[in-house]
Amino acid sequence: MKAMKEETAEIKQTNDDKDPICSLCKRCDNIPEKYGEKFTLQQHNLTVHYFCLLMSSGICQRGEEDEDVHGFLVDDIKKEIRRSSRLRCTHCRKVGASVGCSIKSCRQMVHMPCGLEQGFIFQFTGLFPSFCKKHAPIQSCASSPSLPLSCSVCLESIEPVLSYNVLKCPACHGSWFHRDCVQHYAHSAAMFFLKCTLCNNKDQFQQEMLRMGIYIPERDASWELEENAYGELLQVYQHCDAVKCRSHKGREHSSQSGLFEIVRCKLCGSRGTHRKCSNLRLYETDWICSDCKAAVEENKSVQLLNHVESPLAIRQERKRLFRSISDLHSSLINKRQCVPATSPEVLMDLACQISPQQSTEVLVGDDDGVMEAALQVLRQSDFNPCCTLSVKFSKDKLNNNIRNQRRFLRRLVSKLQMSEIFEGPDGAKNLALNSKALRDDLYFEVGSLLALSLIHGGPPVGFFSPALYHSLFNFPTNYRPTLQDLGDTAFAHKIRQIAEAKSMKELRNAMQSASQYLEAAGCWRKISKLSEKDMLVEDVLNFYLIIRLQLPLQRFREGLRTLGLFEQVQMCTEAFFSVFCGPLERLTAESIMELFTPRFSEEKEQQAEENKTINYWKQYLHECDEGRCAASLEDILTFATATDLVPSIGLKPTPSISFFSSPDPSCAFPQSNCDANHLILPILPSYELFKKHLDYTVCQYSVMQDI
């Protein structure tokens, strides 16, 4: 037992007087909210900051929480120290850099404290990624902040420009913080009490702070951990506030009963009197102080609360919730070295959440009922986005699930593009302001369906305008709305007249014609110079495309958070731009050839025939691309994979081609296995016969799909 106690006591927080140096970052600072707790393993002559371990790229937690340093084993720590000793920090130029940017292509390496000085974002959640200043997640500010502005923690003035050192609340957009201030606040309030100081939003605020690199301890608030922190709640008011106190022992004296027992105000409890001092009888317990009596007499509607939770009940509920939060985050130290940088890799990573053992049944009448069927499933109380979609079309007798799922998702994205929450030309849609859609929460549901489609293997979205993508993800960062984003509407026509005005007379006439729109946007003002029209048009565009759509954009973002898509897109905004914004990449003969991998046989004689068939295949694709065949490239891809567009997540398994021979070439027709993305081509004596059979088979398949 003694040996176990000595072993447990081996790891202890560092004594400030000795100031040993961290073996990873080579600094002796002991600032828990910046670098985490500082631990010294005396037996191994080893000192480390906890955050240096968490963020190091070459180490993971292999032990239990009570082993060595919170599960980081001594041998692993020493290996990481040796590994980092060969790496030079890009900030201080010294060796020992153990933290790298999680983007694969980035070579930035730093010490953890150097990373803080260089603007690195360290995310203390999920896989604990680190991002350099170039690849760090950013916040967007859709509306202009109200002035004057101050930090919501320290109350000092703050410049309302989002940066590494200035953050804002994602819920109310009115609460701004210095990074150091919100980190001190998070370290003190911890997970249970941390919330926006202005709007009191907790869940969304904490998720955003974690995304922006704020460490939130998984413990109770610091003031809850103080000894006898709530001792004053066990004390009651013991003071006589009568004008003249008749107690010889003073106003603080209270007997347990009798005339000199202090009775407290039944309304506020913060005033008291001896019975004798206020002429109360021995059996009287109801007494109201003069302050409360005046308030009650002034407003007769003042009523007592029927039920007030006791401090004990509140604390018990808080402890219960805290335990559930801790259980939710039990896998604190799951780590990996990098974050996928391309959209298919990110989507494949998110798709790992989908369970093939559990399925959700989607019953579809026909292609026109796809969106209704999707919304019906989404609105089920027990809907789980992590379940596999089992799609069944009522008129489809084969009920091939892979083919049905791809057909369903393809039709769903087309229907969503035509939804009432979007407006604008095809391929460049913006959000429309629709009160009924807001009331029905359709913005959230459409965002959720788009996220589900992408992660479950649906086609690229491809119809967002750059303005909508910028409003959602703040990319491109320097993007400004243009007149083209308005589409072809009466409102757009009037604003174009203002933009195209060549004289003050034309400008005034155009403004008068659009006066109702300008007044609604708060942009009706006196213009004295023709050059001022550009600023006017910019203000109108910002109002129409961004400011008036704040609530729809917020609910749409919440929907896109399904299965974690929104957060991942924010980290790879450039890679996902082509997924959400059109135009979609057109299929070409070369892209189809690159998509399919031929499987040749081992026999040389057979290989020669198969190579000849591959040449037929390439020639056929080129003729399809030029429009000289009955079938199109989309028809061919649908025949082989059950989709006419390559899904954003990619086709898994990789599409392939194999070959077969038939004693009767006239009966040898191509075959396909959509479940395996596999195309089987016949070996035929001539290209003309090959083209004839392929045209016939693919066109027949297309006709059957349309029935």
XYZ file of C-alpha atoms in Angstrom:
707
model
C 0.000 0.000 0.000
C 2.812 2.352 0.878
C 4.516 1.620 -2.445
C 1.297 2.431 -4.330
C 0.962 5.758 -2.500
C 4.545 6.652 -3.327
C 3.969 5.774 -6.990
C 0.798 7.892 -7.092
C 2.556 10.788 -5.442
C 5.345 10.608 -8.020
C 3.345 12.765 -10.446
C 2.592 16.115 -8.924
C 2.174 19.660 -10.059
C 5.411 21.503 -10.299
C 6.549 23.654 -7.423
C 6.804 27.247 -8.649
C 10.020 27.764 -6.660
C 11.963 25.130 -8.641
C 10.587 26.118 -12.068
C 11.760 23.018 -13.989
C 11.753 23.260 -17.796
C 9.178 21.429 -19.946
C 10.970 18.685 -21.893
C 8.925 19.433 -25.028
C 8.696 23.219 -25.335
C 11.836 24.042 -23.251
C 9.967 26.687 -21.232
C 9.512 26.906 -17.474
C 6.258 28.930 -17.519
C 3.500 27.589 -15.298
C 0.310 29.163 -16.704
C -2.438 26.500 -16.620
C -4.942 28.387 -18.794
C -2.335 28.777 -21.577
C -0.165 25.657 -21.391
C -2.189 23.339 -19.163
C -1.046 21.877 -15.883
C 2.678 21.352 -15.501
C 3.667 17.878 -14.319
C 6.972 16.519 -13.066
C 7.777 12.818 -13.005
C 10.630 12.831 -10.490
C 11.653 9.217 -10.964
C 12.116 9.760 -14.713
C 13.523 13.303 -14.432
C 10.774 14.499 -16.773
C 8.649 17.678 -16.783
C 5.903 18.425 -19.319
C 3.025 20.807 -19.912
C -0.245 18.947 -20.409
C -1.154 20.949 -23.551
C 2.266 20.242 -25.067
C 1.399 16.548 -24.824
C -2.141 16.986 -26.147
C -1.037 18.875 -29.239
C 2.132 16.947 -30.083
C 1.762 15.289 -33.481
C 3.571 12.043 -32.743
C 2.003 10.829 -29.507
C -1.348 9.467 -28.418
C -2.899 8.340 -25.159
C -2.375 4.582 -24.807
C -2.842 4.230 -21.067
C -5.688 4.731 -18.648
C -6.493 8.180 -17.250
C -4.660 7.434 -13.990
C -1.495 6.147 -15.694
C 1.599 8.362 -15.903
C 0.377 11.775 -17.230
C -3.363 11.361 -17.799
C -2.757 8.229 -19.877
C 0.312 9.469 -21.789
C 2.901 6.791 -21.012
C 6.469 7.703 -20.050
C 8.001 5.658 -22.878
C 5.761 7.384 -25.435
C 6.656 10.810 -24.029
C 10.380 10.062 -24.321
C 9.907 8.860 -27.920
C 8.093 12.090 -28.748
C 10.906 14.129 -27.178
C 13.440 12.278 -29.337
C 11.289 12.731 -32.456
C 10.803 16.451 -31.920
C 14.498 16.986 -31.186
C 15.104 16.583 -34.934
C 12.490 19.168 -35.933
C 13.108 22.916 -36.001
C 10.453 25.433 -34.946
C 9.433 27.839 -37.718
C 8.931 30.587 -35.115
C 11.937 30.547 -32.770
C 14.190 28.485 -35.134
C 15.144 26.149 -32.267
C 14.840 22.372 -32.337
C 12.191 20.477 -30.375
C 9.123 21.463 -32.408
C 6.546 18.777 -31.600
C 3.379 20.383 -33.009
C 2.552 20.440 -36.714
C -0.287 21.932 -38.754
C -2.925 19.239 -39.342
C -3.293 20.079 -43.033
C -1.365 17.390 -44.921
C 0.325 19.716 -47.374
C 1.470 22.205 -44.701
C 4.971 21.874 -43.219
C 4.633 24.353 -40.333
C 6.193 22.926 -37.128
C 6.289 24.794 -33.799
C 6.625 24.427 -30.058
C 3.189 24.681 -28.487
C 3.878 28.100 -26.815
C 5.477 29.358 -30.043
C 2.308 28.314 -31.862
C 0.243 30.530 -29.583
C 2.543 33.450 -30.318
C 2.349 32.751 -34.061
C -1.450 32.569 -34.228
C -1.898 28.771 -34.259
C -5.380 27.444 -33.428
C -5.361 24.413 -31.108
C -8.736 22.654 -30.950
C -9.260 20.857 -27.634
C -11.965 18.559 -28.928
C -12.506 15.619 -31.247
C -9.153 14.641 -32.749
C -7.254 17.591 -31.219
C -6.070 19.106 -34.524
C -3.738 22.102 -34.774
C -3.852 24.705 -37.536
C -1.304 27.306 -38.551
C -2.344 30.904 -39.198
C -2.830 30.224 -42.920
C -5.138 27.225 -42.438
C -6.793 28.213 -39.155
C -10.612 28.345 -38.996
C -12.073 31.837 -39.061
C -15.283 33.495 -37.985
C -17.591 35.460 -40.241
C -19.417 38.687 -39.453
C -22.572 38.973 -41.520
C -23.918 42.179 -40.000
C -22.348 45.424 -38.873
C -21.696 45.532 -35.101
C -23.402 48.211 -33.057
C -21.212 50.873 -31.520
C -19.759 51.617 -28.990
C -18.217 48.172 -28.563
C -16.379 46.628 -25.630
C -15.098 43.212 -24.612
C -17.928 41.390 -22.843
C -15.529 40.060 -20.195
C -13.099 42.869 -19.307
C -15.403 45.676 -20.590
C -12.427 47.432 -22.203
C -12.956 48.881 -25.677
C -12.468 46.475 -28.558
C -12.070 46.971 -32.296
C -14.926 45.048 -33.982
C -12.675 43.370 -36.535
C -12.511 39.587 -36.341
C -8.970 38.284 -35.994
C -6.944 35.772 -34.028
C -7.178 37.951 -30.902
C -10.810 39.086 -31.334
C -13.710 36.595 -31.215
C -17.483 36.935 -31.165
C -20.520 34.931 -30.081
C -21.977 32.911 -33.007
C -25.522 33.097 -31.611
C -26.216 36.774 -30.931
C -23.365 38.374 -32.975
C -23.374 41.203 -30.429
C -20.939 39.870 -27.842
C -17.249 40.351 -28.650
C -14.236 39.115 -26.688
C -10.478 39.406 -26.461
C -9.063 35.899 -26.899
C -7.143 36.099 -23.603
C -10.258 37.314 -21.776
C -12.522 34.531 -23.019
C -9.781 31.958 -22.262
C -9.523 33.194 -18.641
C -13.310 33.134 -18.443
C -13.462 29.560 -19.833
C -10.744 28.351 -17.464
C -12.696 29.731 -14.523
C -16.288 28.906 -15.543
C -15.425 25.515 -17.117
C -17.853 23.400 -19.104
C -20.946 23.695 -16.927
C -21.033 27.481 -16.528
C -19.375 28.804 -19.718
C -21.901 30.681 -21.860
C -22.237 33.921 -23.784
C -22.246 36.820 -21.345
C -24.827 38.665 -23.433
C -27.370 36.147 -24.781
C -26.643 33.257 -22.363
C -26.372 30.789 -25.266
C -24.368 27.825 -24.030
C -24.196 24.936 -26.518
C -23.538 26.943 -29.685
C -21.183 29.304 -27.847
C -19.079 26.470 -26.395
C -18.857 24.662 -29.743
C -17.683 27.850 -31.458
C -15.107 28.631 -28.757
C -13.723 25.071 -29.010
C -13.527 25.465 -32.797
C -11.616 28.716 -32.393
C -9.060 27.164 -30.016
C -10.411 28.048 -26.563
C -9.710 25.395 -23.923
C -12.770 24.561 -21.785
C -11.872 22.372 -18.772
C -14.091 19.350 -18.151
C -14.694 20.105 -14.479
C -16.908 22.179 -12.251
C -16.404 25.941 -12.113
C -13.430 27.139 -10.074
C -15.667 28.878 -7.548
C -17.517 25.593 -6.999
C -14.284 23.877 -6.022
C -13.502 26.307 -3.203
C -13.938 24.936 0.294
C -17.224 26.071 1.841
C -17.997 27.986 -1.331
C -21.682 28.029 -0.466
C -21.337 28.303 3.276
C -23.283 31.561 3.294
C -26.346 29.719 1.950
C -26.518 27.815 5.229
C -26.763 31.084 7.167
C -30.004 32.944 7.758
C -30.576 36.628 8.335
C -30.182 37.415 12.056
C -30.692 41.120 12.625
C -33.499 43.237 14.039
C -34.329 46.114 11.695
C -37.062 47.713 13.802
C -36.801 51.461 14.267
C -36.357 50.892 17.994
C -34.940 47.569 19.156
C -36.057 46.549 22.658
C -33.570 43.730 23.139
C -31.011 44.395 25.852
C -28.614 41.944 24.156
C -28.552 43.896 20.911
C -30.008 43.638 17.426
C -27.988 40.472 16.556
C -29.487 38.440 19.418
C -32.191 35.900 18.601
C -33.665 33.464 21.067
C -34.989 30.125 19.847
C -38.534 31.114 20.788
C -40.419 33.803 22.621
C -40.665 37.561 22.226
C -37.016 38.002 21.273
C -36.971 35.446 18.460
C -36.104 37.157 15.167
C -38.820 36.744 12.515
C -37.789 37.312 8.898
C -39.791 39.015 6.153
C -41.874 36.370 4.379
C -41.369 38.071 0.992
C -37.666 38.956 0.799
C -36.113 37.179 3.805
C -33.483 39.921 4.021
C -35.086 41.938 6.787
C -35.930 40.872 10.354
C -37.441 41.945 13.631
C -37.848 40.713 17.209
C -41.469 39.835 17.929
C -41.576 42.377 20.749
C -40.031 45.138 18.609
C -42.890 44.893 16.077
C -45.642 43.904 18.549
C -46.050 40.390 17.112
C -47.865 37.726 19.112
C -46.077 34.485 19.985
C -48.028 32.451 17.417
C -47.565 34.927 14.553
C -45.010 33.902 11.913
C -46.032 36.115 8.973
C -44.349 39.501 8.889
C -43.609 41.827 5.978
C -40.881 44.449 6.128
C -41.623 48.073 5.281
C -39.889 47.908 1.865
C -41.919 44.912 0.676
C -45.108 46.283 2.180
C -44.715 49.499 0.192
C -44.134 47.543 -3.026
C -47.149 45.304 -2.452
C -49.438 48.219 -1.674
C -48.274 50.001 -4.845
C -48.890 47.000 -7.085
C -51.587 44.607 -5.892
C -50.650 42.099 -8.567
C -47.436 41.136 -6.823
C -47.650 37.419 -6.019
C -45.335 34.966 -4.376
C -43.788 32.263 -6.516
C -45.538 28.980 -5.969
C -42.329 27.030 -6.113
C -38.699 27.999 -5.600
C -35.997 25.407 -6.112
C -33.708 24.981 -3.165
C -29.973 25.604 -3.638
C -29.393 21.916 -2.858
C -31.740 20.799 -5.677
C -30.046 23.162 -8.117
C -26.606 21.834 -7.221
C -27.741 18.193 -7.500
C -29.185 18.843 -10.969
C -25.988 20.588 -12.010
C -23.887 17.659 -10.805
C -26.086 15.229 -12.739
C -25.724 17.234 -15.948
C -22.000 17.588 -15.368
C -21.621 13.801 -15.083
C -23.529 13.323 -18.346
C -21.269 15.859 -20.086
C -18.200 14.070 -18.768
C -19.532 10.733 -20.064
C -20.136 12.320 -23.445
C -16.504 13.452 -23.629
C -14.966 10.316 -22.108
C -12.656 9.783 -25.095
C -10.766 13.013 -24.385
C -7.431 12.135 -25.920
C -8.343 10.439 -29.216
C -5.861 11.950 -31.654
C -4.512 11.632 -35.166
C -1.746 13.351 -37.015
C -3.603 15.195 -39.769
C -6.975 16.318 -41.110
C -7.996 15.376 -44.678
C -7.532 18.326 -47.037
C -9.715 17.263 -49.994
C -13.506 17.102 -50.043
C -13.752 13.325 -50.800
C -11.370 12.554 -47.911
C -13.348 14.739 -45.515
C -16.664 13.171 -46.577
C -15.237 9.653 -46.317
C -14.059 10.506 -42.825
C -17.536 11.759 -41.855
C -19.171 8.720 -43.465
C -17.428 6.508 -40.896
C -20.225 7.569 -38.515
C -22.809 5.706 -40.646
C -23.658 2.273 -39.256
C -24.303 -0.437 -41.881
C -26.001 -2.550 -39.192
C -28.755 0.026 -38.629
C -31.008 1.345 -41.375
C -33.780 3.883 -41.841
C -36.484 2.942 -44.328
C -37.405 5.584 -46.923
C -40.573 4.813 -48.897
C -40.892 6.799 -52.150
C -43.906 6.749 -54.438
C -42.204 8.237 -57.503
C -39.534 10.795 -58.403
C -41.925 13.680 -57.716
C -42.421 12.506 -54.130
C -38.719 12.319 -53.251
C -38.574 15.522 -51.174
C -41.787 14.749 -49.291
C -40.468 11.281 -48.430
C -37.153 12.731 -47.232
C -38.853 15.341 -45.025
C -41.188 12.703 -43.591
C -38.203 10.592 -42.514
C -36.291 13.599 -41.165
C -39.251 14.669 -39.020
C -39.569 11.302 -37.307
C -38.870 11.614 -33.588
C -36.506 8.610 -33.629
C -34.619 9.588 -36.812
C -30.885 8.878 -36.592
C -28.634 10.407 -39.312
C -26.022 7.713 -38.623
C -28.288 4.946 -39.973
C -27.926 3.629 -43.527
C -30.709 4.762 -45.871
C -32.818 1.858 -47.137
C -34.702 3.376 -50.091
C -37.656 1.681 -51.765
C -39.541 3.028 -54.784
C -43.114 1.708 -54.910
C -42.977 1.038 -58.684
C -39.537 -0.594 -58.607
C -39.823 -4.366 -58.486
C -36.067 -5.047 -58.219
C -35.493 -2.835 -55.139
C -31.715 -2.718 -55.463
C -30.736 -0.606 -52.445
C -27.510 0.916 -53.846
C -29.201 1.867 -57.111
C -32.299 3.172 -55.296
C -30.226 5.193 -52.830
C -28.205 6.896 -55.572
C -31.335 7.571 -57.601
C -33.077 8.950 -54.503
C -30.203 11.275 -53.534
C -29.784 12.494 -57.137
C -33.482 13.375 -57.383
C -33.476 14.862 -53.877
C -30.748 17.399 -54.658
C -32.631 18.428 -57.823
C -35.834 18.922 -55.814
C -34.037 20.868 -53.066
C -32.682 23.287 -55.677
C -36.282 24.082 -56.650
C -37.368 24.542 -53.009
C -39.098 27.774 -51.981
C -36.199 28.680 -49.690
C -33.979 29.353 -52.741
C -34.204 32.003 -55.431
C -32.094 33.027 -58.384
C -30.938 31.386 -61.616
C -30.121 27.674 -61.882
C -26.633 26.954 -60.633
C -26.376 30.208 -58.656
C -29.090 30.129 -56.007
C -29.361 32.417 -52.976
C -31.521 31.973 -49.908
C -34.973 33.524 -50.240
C -36.819 35.100 -47.322
C -39.944 32.993 -46.771
C -41.940 33.470 -43.565
C -43.779 30.158 -43.916
C -40.480 28.305 -44.402
C -39.160 30.024 -41.267
C -42.227 29.033 -39.292
C -41.956 25.424 -40.511
C -38.162 25.438 -39.935
C -37.648 24.383 -43.563
C -34.263 26.154 -43.726
C -32.902 23.793 -41.081
C -34.459 20.743 -42.747
C -33.085 21.540 -46.223
C -29.614 22.173 -44.755
C -29.805 18.860 -42.910
C -30.923 16.995 -46.059
C -28.034 18.462 -48.071
C -25.559 17.352 -45.386
C -27.096 13.869 -45.296
C -26.975 13.622 -49.093
C -23.278 14.522 -49.328
C -22.189 12.154 -46.538
C -24.422 9.264 -47.653
C -22.950 9.375 -51.166
C -25.119 11.883 -53.014
C -24.047 14.108 -55.924
C -22.379 17.523 -55.521
C -24.774 20.312 -54.530
C -23.572 22.540 -57.347
C -26.267 25.229 -57.197
C -25.063 27.681 -54.502
C -24.108 31.158 -55.643
C -20.700 32.461 -54.515
C -22.586 35.017 -52.378
C -24.454 32.261 -50.493
C -21.276 30.217 -49.993
C -19.512 33.335 -48.687
C -22.378 34.104 -46.293
C -22.214 30.559 -44.897
C -18.473 29.892 -44.782
C -16.797 33.296 -45.295
C -15.012 32.122 -48.452
C -13.696 33.724 -50.583
C -12.734 36.034 -47.746
C -12.661 39.168 -49.923
C -15.883 38.394 -51.811
C -18.415 41.182 -52.244
C -21.992 40.606 -53.485
C -22.594 41.688 -57.070
C -25.654 42.515 -59.144
C -25.386 39.100 -60.792
C -26.168 37.504 -57.414
C -29.658 39.057 -57.487
C -30.742 37.083 -60.526
C -33.458 38.305 -62.903
C -36.073 39.929 -60.651
C -37.955 43.233 -60.599
C -35.882 44.307 -57.625
C -32.635 43.460 -59.448
C -33.771 45.449 -62.481
C -34.369 48.569 -60.353
C -31.001 48.279 -58.594
C -29.267 47.848 -61.970
C -30.832 51.099 -63.101
C -29.189 52.826 -60.128
C -25.827 51.182 -60.860
C -25.969 52.056 -64.562
C -27.069 55.689 -64.090
C -24.759 58.048 -65.995
C -26.052 61.361 -64.664
C -27.492 62.730 -61.452
C -30.904 63.053 -63.119
C -30.903 59.366 -64.123
C -29.707 58.429 -60.645
C -32.495 60.374 -58.901
C -35.125 58.874 -61.211
C -33.773 55.367 -60.609
C -33.713 55.930 -56.840
C -37.286 57.269 -56.911
C -38.396 54.210 -58.851
C -36.765 51.938 -56.237
C -37.704 54.080 -53.220
C -39.798 51.367 -51.553
C -36.917 48.890 -51.712
C -34.399 51.477 -50.519
C -36.559 52.508 -47.562
C -37.105 48.867 -46.541
C -33.339 48.326 -46.642
C -32.623 51.506 -44.662
C -30.687 52.859 -47.644
C -32.885 55.780 -48.655
C -30.653 58.823 -48.371
C -29.653 62.006 -50.127
C -27.053 61.542 -52.875
C -25.003 64.585 -53.868
C -22.410 62.938 -56.147
C -22.732 60.372 -58.914
C -19.811 58.420 -57.421
C -21.860 57.740 -54.269
C -24.101 55.339 -56.177
C -21.518 52.531 -55.856
C -21.645 52.651 -52.049
C -25.447 52.800 -52.199
C -25.639 49.693 -54.409
C -23.179 47.865 -52.142
C -25.289 48.688 -49.059
C -28.460 47.473 -50.779
C -26.799 44.217 -51.856
C -25.457 43.595 -48.357
C -28.907 44.134 -46.866
C -30.752 42.044 -49.446
C -28.338 39.093 -49.576
C -26.942 39.029 -46.024
C -28.468 41.237 -43.328
C -32.167 40.469 -43.896
C -31.366 36.737 -44.103
C -29.637 36.375 -40.734
C -32.242 34.042 -39.212
C -32.605 31.844 -42.343
C -28.810 31.650 -42.631
C -28.499 30.671 -38.969
C -31.061 27.859 -39.262
C -29.551 26.734 -42.581
C -26.111 26.529 -40.936
C -27.575 24.508 -38.074
C -28.979 22.040 -40.598
C -25.606 21.750 -42.348
C -24.076 20.809 -38.985
C -25.745 17.379 -39.317
C -23.076 14.684 -38.891
C -20.469 17.447 -38.429
C -20.390 18.610 -42.073
C -20.464 22.381 -41.464
C -17.438 22.377 -39.151
C -15.385 20.304 -41.604
C -16.311 22.524 -44.558
C -15.179 25.561 -42.564
C -11.743 23.964 -42.224
C -11.535 23.174 -45.972
C -13.575 25.973 -47.548
C -11.540 26.115 -50.762
C -11.774 22.364 -51.348
C -15.570 22.375 -50.911
C -16.253 25.451 -53.048
C -16.672 23.350 -56.209
C -18.925 20.904 -54.320
C -21.464 23.588 -53.371
C -21.102 26.118 -56.198
C -21.678 25.536 -59.878
C -21.120 24.864 -62.583
C -20.695 21.111 -62.081
C -17.825 19.542 -63.975
C -19.020 18.031 -67.258
C -18.337 14.380 -67.969
C -15.788 13.793 -70.729
C -14.413 10.710 -72.429
C -11.136 11.188 -70.554
C -12.828 11.511 -67.145
C -14.809 8.285 -67.708
C -11.643 6.446 -68.774
C -9.809 7.652 -65.659
C -12.739 6.594 -63.492
C -12.729 2.921 -64.533
C -9.850 0.533 -63.873
C -9.557 -2.443 -66.296
C -9.025 -5.909 -64.824
C -6.938 -7.856 -67.315
C -6.541 -11.613 -67.235
C -3.149 -13.248 -66.762
C -3.110 -15.132 -70.077
C -1.241 -13.211 -72.775
C -3.516 -14.454 -75.550
C -6.588 -13.270 -73.648
C -4.889 -9.968 -72.767
C -4.489 -9.126 -76.445
C -8.253 -9.527 -76.996
C -8.995 -7.495 -73.883
C -6.661 -4.683 -74.985
C -8.507 -4.580 -78.309
C -11.811 -4.305 -76.400
C -10.394 -1.455 -74.289
C -9.492 0.367 -77.499
C -13.094 -0.143 -78.697
C -14.253 1.228 -75.343
C -12.099 4.368 -75.648
C -13.253 4.976 -79.218
C -16.877 4.535 -78.176
C -16.476 7.067 -75.322
C -14.985 9.651 -77.689
C -17.855 9.195 -80.133
C -20.352 9.570 -77.269
C -18.581 12.762 -76.210
C -18.935 14.070 -79.773
C -22.622 13.082 -79.955
C -22.188 10.341 -82.561
C -23.741 7.555 -80.454
C -27.279 6.818 -79.326
C -26.165 6.826 -75.689
C -24.575 9.688 -73.754
C -21.692 9.586 -71.293
C -24.216 10.129 -68.483
C -26.200 7.104 -69.691
C -23.068 4.952 -69.628
C -22.135 6.046 -66.098
C -25.711 5.397 -64.927
C -25.659 1.915 -66.497
C -22.443 1.030 -64.642
C -22.911 2.828 -61.307
C -26.615 3.857 -61.082
C -25.718 7.558 -61.039
C -25.138 10.073 -63.817
C -22.870 12.237 -61.613
C -19.809 11.193 -59.666
C -20.750 11.616 -55.961
C -18.811 14.195 -53.960
C -17.567 11.412 -51.707
C -16.369 9.442 -54.759
C -17.464 6.021 -55.973
C -16.669 3.198 -53.589
C -15.594 0.574 -54.524
C -13.488 2.001 -57.374
C -15.288 1.504 -60.720
C -13.778 -1.333 -62.728
C -14.059 -3.143 -66.069
C -13.757 -6.855 -66.751
C -14.294 -8.880 -69.929
C -16.099 -11.994 -71.103
C -16.134 -14.074 -74.265
C -19.184 -15.715 -75.854
C -19.364 -18.472 -78.446
C -22.073 -16.447 -80.203
C -20.940 -12.790 -80.564
C -24.393 -11.719 -81.742
C -25.779 -12.505 -78.261
C -22.903 -10.970 -76.269
C -24.193 -7.788 -74.609
C -22.545 -5.642 -71.908
C -23.474 -6.269 -68.272
C -23.142 -4.264 -65.088
C -23.159 -4.665 -61.314
C -24.120 -1.317 -59.758
C -23.416 -2.529 -56.220
C -19.760 -3.024 -57.127
C -19.547 -0.210 -59.746
C -18.483 -2.923 -62.145
C -18.888 -2.951 -65.942
C -18.483 -6.206 -67.905
C -17.650 -5.731 -71.605
C -17.991 -8.441 -74.265
C -15.031 -9.371 -76.445
C -16.337 -8.859 -79.989
C -14.721 -9.187 -83.409
C -15.417 -5.628 -84.639
C -15.955 -2.125 -83.329
C -19.247 -1.764 -85.231
C -20.740 -4.759 -83.381
C -19.294 -3.505 -80.062
C -20.886 -0.073 -80.563
C -24.224 -1.558 -81.650
C -24.476 -3.833 -78.596
C -23.368 -1.136 -76.152
C -25.808 1.432 -77.614
C -28.693 -1.043 -77.424
C -27.996 -2.172 -73.850
C -27.390 1.292 -72.389
C -30.424 2.826 -74.127
C -32.669 -0.041 -73.012
C -31.478 0.488 -69.440
C -32.192 4.234 -69.685
C -35.712 3.572 -70.973
C -36.393 1.155 -68.105
C -35.244 3.800 -65.603
C -37.710 6.328 -66.997
C -40.699 3.976 -66.735
